[in-house]
Structures are given as structure tokens and as C-alpha cells.
Short mmCIF file of C-alpha atoms in Angstrom, two decimals:
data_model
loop_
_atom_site.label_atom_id
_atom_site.label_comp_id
_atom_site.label_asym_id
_atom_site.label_seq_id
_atom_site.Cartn_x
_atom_site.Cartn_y
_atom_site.Cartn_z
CA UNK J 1 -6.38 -16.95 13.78
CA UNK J 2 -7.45 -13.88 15.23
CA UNK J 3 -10.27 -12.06 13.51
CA UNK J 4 -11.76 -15.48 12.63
CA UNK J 5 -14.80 -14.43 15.01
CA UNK J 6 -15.55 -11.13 13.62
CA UNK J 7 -15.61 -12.46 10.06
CA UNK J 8 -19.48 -11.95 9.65
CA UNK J 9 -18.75 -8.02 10.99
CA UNK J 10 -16.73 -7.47 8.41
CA UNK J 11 -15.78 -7.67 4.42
CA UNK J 12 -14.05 -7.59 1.93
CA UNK J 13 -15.23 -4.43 -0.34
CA UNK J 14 -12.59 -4.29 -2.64
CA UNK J 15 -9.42 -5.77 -3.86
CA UNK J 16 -6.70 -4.24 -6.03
CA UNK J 17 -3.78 -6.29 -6.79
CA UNK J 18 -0.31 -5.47 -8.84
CA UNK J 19 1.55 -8.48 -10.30
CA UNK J 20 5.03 -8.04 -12.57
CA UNK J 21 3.67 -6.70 -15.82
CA UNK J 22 -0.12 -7.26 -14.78
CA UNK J 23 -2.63 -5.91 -11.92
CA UNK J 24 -6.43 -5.56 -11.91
CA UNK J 25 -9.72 -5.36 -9.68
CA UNK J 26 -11.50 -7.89 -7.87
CA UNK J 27 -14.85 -7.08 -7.70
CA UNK J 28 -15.23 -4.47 -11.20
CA UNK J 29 -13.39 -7.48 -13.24
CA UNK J 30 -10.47 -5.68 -14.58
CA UNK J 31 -6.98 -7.26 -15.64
CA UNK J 32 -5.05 -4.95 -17.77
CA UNK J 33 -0.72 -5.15 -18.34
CA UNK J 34 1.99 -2.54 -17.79
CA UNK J 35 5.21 -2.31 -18.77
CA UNK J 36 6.72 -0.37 -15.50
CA UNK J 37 5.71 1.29 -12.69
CA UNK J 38 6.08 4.78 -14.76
CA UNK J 39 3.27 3.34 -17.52
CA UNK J 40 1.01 1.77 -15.03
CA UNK J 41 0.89 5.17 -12.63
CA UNK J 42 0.22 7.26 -15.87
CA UNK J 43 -2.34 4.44 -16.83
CA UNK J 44 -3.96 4.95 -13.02
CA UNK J 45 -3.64 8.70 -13.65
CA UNK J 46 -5.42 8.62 -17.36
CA UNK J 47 -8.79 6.11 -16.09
CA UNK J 48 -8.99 8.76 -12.90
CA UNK J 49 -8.21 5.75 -10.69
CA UNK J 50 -5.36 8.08 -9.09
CA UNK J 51 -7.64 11.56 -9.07
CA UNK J 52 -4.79 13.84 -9.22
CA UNK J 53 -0.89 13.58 -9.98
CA UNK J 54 1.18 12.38 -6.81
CA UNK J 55 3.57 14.49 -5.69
CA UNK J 56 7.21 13.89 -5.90
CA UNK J 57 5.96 10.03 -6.98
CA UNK J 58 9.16 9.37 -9.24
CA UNK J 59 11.15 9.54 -5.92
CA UNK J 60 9.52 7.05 -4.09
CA UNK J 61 11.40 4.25 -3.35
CA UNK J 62 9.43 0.53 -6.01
CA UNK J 63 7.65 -0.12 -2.45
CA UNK J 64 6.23 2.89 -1.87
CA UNK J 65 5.13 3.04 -5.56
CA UNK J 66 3.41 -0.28 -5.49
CA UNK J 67 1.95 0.49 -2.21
CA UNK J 68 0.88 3.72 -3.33
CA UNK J 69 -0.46 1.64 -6.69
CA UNK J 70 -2.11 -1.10 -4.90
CA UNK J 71 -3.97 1.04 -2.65
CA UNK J 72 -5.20 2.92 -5.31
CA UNK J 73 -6.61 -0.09 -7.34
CA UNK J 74 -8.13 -1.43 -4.02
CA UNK J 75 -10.04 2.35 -3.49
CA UNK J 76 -11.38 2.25 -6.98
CA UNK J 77 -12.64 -0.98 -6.90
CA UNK J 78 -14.27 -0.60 -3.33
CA UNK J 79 -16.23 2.53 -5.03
CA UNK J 80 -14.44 5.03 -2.19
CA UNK J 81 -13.40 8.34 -3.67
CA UNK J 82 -10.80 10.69 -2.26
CA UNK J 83 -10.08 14.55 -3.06
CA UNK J 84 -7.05 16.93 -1.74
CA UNK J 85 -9.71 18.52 0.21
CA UNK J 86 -11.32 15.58 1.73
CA UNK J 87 -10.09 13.51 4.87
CA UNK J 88 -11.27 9.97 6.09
CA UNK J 89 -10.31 7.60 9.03
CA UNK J 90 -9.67 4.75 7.34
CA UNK J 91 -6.84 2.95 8.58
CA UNK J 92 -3.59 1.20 6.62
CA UNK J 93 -2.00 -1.46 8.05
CA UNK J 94 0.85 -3.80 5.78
CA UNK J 95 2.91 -6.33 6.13
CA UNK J 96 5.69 -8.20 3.99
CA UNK J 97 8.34 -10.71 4.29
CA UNK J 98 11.64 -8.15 4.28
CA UNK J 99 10.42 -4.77 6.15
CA UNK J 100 12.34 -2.54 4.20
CA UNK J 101 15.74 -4.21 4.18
CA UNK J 102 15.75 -3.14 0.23
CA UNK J 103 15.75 0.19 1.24
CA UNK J 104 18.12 0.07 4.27
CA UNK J 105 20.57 -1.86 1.80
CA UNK J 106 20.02 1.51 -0.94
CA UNK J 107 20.61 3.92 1.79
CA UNK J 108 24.09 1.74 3.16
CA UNK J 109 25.56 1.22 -0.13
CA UNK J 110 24.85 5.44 -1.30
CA UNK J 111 26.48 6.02 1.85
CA UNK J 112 29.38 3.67 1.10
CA UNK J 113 29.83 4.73 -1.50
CA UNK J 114 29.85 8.40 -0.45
CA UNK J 115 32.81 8.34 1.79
CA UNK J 116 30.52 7.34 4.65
CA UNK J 117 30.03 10.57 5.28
CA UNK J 118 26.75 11.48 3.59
CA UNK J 119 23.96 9.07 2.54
CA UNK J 120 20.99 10.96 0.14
CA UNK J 121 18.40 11.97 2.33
CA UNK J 122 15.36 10.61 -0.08
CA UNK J 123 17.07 7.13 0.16
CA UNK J 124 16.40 7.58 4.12
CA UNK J 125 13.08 8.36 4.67
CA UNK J 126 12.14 4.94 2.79
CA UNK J 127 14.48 2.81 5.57
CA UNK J 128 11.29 2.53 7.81
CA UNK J 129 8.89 -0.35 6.84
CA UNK J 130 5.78 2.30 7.42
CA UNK J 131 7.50 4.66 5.18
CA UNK J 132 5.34 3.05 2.38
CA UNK J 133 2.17 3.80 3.98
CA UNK J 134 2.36 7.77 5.29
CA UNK J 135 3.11 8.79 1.21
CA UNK J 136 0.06 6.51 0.24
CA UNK J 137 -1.73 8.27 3.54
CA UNK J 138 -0.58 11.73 2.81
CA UNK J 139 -1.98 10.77 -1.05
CA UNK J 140 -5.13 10.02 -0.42
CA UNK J 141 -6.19 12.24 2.86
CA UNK J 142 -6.12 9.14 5.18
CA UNK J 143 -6.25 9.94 9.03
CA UNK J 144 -6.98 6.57 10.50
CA UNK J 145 -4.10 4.23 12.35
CA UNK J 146 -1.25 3.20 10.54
CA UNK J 147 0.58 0.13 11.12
CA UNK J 148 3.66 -2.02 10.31
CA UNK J 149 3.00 -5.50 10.98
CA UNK J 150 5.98 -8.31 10.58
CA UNK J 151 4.73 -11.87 11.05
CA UNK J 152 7.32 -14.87 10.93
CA UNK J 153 4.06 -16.89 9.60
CA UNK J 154 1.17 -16.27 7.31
CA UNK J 155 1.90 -12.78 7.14
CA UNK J 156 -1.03 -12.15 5.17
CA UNK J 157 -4.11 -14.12 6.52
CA UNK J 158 -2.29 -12.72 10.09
CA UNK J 159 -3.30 -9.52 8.74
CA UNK J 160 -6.50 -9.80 7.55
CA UNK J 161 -7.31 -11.24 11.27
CA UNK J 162 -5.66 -8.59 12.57
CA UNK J 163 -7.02 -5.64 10.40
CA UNK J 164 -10.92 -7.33 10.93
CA UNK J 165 -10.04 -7.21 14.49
CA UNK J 166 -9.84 -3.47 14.40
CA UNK J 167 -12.98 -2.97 12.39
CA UNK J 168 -15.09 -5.55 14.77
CA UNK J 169 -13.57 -3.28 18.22
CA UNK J 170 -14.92 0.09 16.23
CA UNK J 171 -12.28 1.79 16.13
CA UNK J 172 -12.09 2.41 11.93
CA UNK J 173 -15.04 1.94 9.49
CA UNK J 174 -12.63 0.75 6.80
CA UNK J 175 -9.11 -0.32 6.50
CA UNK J 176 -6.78 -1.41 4.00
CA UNK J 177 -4.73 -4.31 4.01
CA UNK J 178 -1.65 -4.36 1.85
CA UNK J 179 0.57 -7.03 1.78
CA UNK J 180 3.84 -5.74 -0.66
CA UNK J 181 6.69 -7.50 -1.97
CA UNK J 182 9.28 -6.80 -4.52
CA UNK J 183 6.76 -7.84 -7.71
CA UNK J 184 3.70 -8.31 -6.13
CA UNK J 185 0.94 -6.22 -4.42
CA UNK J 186 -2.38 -6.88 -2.74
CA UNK J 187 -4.54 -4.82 -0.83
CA UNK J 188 -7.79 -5.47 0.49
CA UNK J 189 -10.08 -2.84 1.63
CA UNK J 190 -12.28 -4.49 4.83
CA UNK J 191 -15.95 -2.44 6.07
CA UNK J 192 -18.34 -3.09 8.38
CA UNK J 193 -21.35 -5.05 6.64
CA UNK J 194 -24.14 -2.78 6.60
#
């Protein structure tokens, strides 16, 4: 598996995960519940694990909020803050098992169903798989590399690999990996060991 001989150059330095109803922290201990993606954002608003309101967050597409979410959680719990002012290279990379084939199926039916003629244009801009990623990177000031990654196998230890891969060449100081599907999100964030 690549990244399997950089694993002592890198680790993990914090985890954030979202489950239906449930997400928490790895390494700070906390499990809370939520009823929907509305109460757990306010939630993430209210601790100050999101530092300010994201804008135009109730038109995100449910990836793009859970990415958003998850990458949030994973942030807090590695202790790395973020302001408006404030950029970092730290790279995002993701995978999943359906790209965004939810959101290509949105767009098609709106535009079915509008004569095929005219599809809403913030159904669109969520039919690219790294859609996802450039709202949580335009969130939270991130400048580093930002990647789509679709593996037919072990999509997520795949990524790790790859993601530690990146961090052992130099090229970022920290990266997230987030690994979204329709109930479920996980993101790592991976450093250099000091």
C-alpha cells in the first residue's frame, strides 16, 4: 500500500468523524448526537468548533455539508485554528464510493423536470466530486492541493497511503483526509512528527 514506508514520517493528529445522528473527536474524547445537519452545524457554530457562520451553507448540496462538518471536527480536534484572515497550505484530498453521482442525478432530474431547458445553477456546481472540498477550502482559508481520488478498492486506507505520501515528499505540512458517504464522514488530519 503506498505510504506504508513513510508511516513513521507521519500521523495522525486528529480525527473528526460524522455518523447518522452521532459524530465526535478522536483524540479530545467527544461523542455527542444531532438530529440533522441544520442542528449539528448550529451545534459546531455554538462550541466555536466552526469560528464563524459559513456562507451560503444551507445551499450546499448533504456532501458538501458533511464534508464541510467533518473537516471541521477533524481541525478542532487536531488543535489547528483558522480565521477569515488567515491562510494555510494544508492540503484536502477525499475519496468515496459514488463521486458525486447524487448530485449529477439532482441536477438531471431539476433539469427534466424543467423542460430540459434550464437546470438550477446551485444544483451544478455540486456535479464535480471536488466540489465538496473548494467550499470546505474557501471556509477555512486552505491553499494547499486539492484532490479527488476514486479507488475501485480500499478507498480509504488507499488514501491515507496516498495523502502520507504527500506529507513524506514535503510538499504539505498537513493534510486532511476525508472519506464521505451519504451518512457517514471521516476525516483524518496527517502532520509531520515533530
Amino acid at each position: 500500500m503506498p505510504g506504508e514506508r513513510l508511516l513513521e514520517k507521519s500521523e495522525v493528529l486528529g480525527v473528526g468523524w460524522i455518523r447518522q445522528n452521532s459524530f465526535g473527536l478522536s483524540h479530545k474524547g467527544l461523542r455527542n448526537s444531532y438530529s440533522d445537519q441544520k442542528s449539528l452545524y448550529e451545534l459546531l457554530r455554538k462550541e466555536s468548533i466552526l469560528a464563524y457562520p459559513v456562507e451560503n451553507f444551507s445551499r450546499f448540496d448533504s456532501s458538501s455539508k458533511n464534508t464541510l462538518l467533518g473537516i471541521a471536527l477533524a481541525l478542532y480536534d487536531a488543535g489547528v485554528t483558522y480565521s477569515k484572515e488567515k491562510k494555510q497550505n494544508i492540503a484536502i484530498l477525499a475519496t468515496n464510493e459514488s463521486g458525486s453521482m447524487d448530485a449529477n442525478h439532482a441536477y438531471f432530474k431539476d433539469y427534466v423536470e424543467n423542460g430540459r431547458t434550464l437546470g438550477r445553477g446551485n444544483l451544478f456546481i455540486y456535479t464535480l466530486p471536488s466540489s465538496p472540498l473548494a467550499e470546505s477550502a474557501i471556509h477555512f482559508g486552505l491553499t494547499g492541493p486539492l484532490l479527488y481520488l476514486g479507488f475501485d478498492q480500499k478507498p480509504f486506507p488507499r488514501l491515507l497511503g496516498f495523502t502520507k505520501d504527500m506529507i513524506g515528499q514535503g510538499k504539505v505540512k498537513l493534510a486532511l483526509a476525508v472519506k464521505t458517504d451519504i451518512n457517514r464522514t471521516l476525516c483524518f488530519v496527517l502532520g509531520n512528527k515533530k
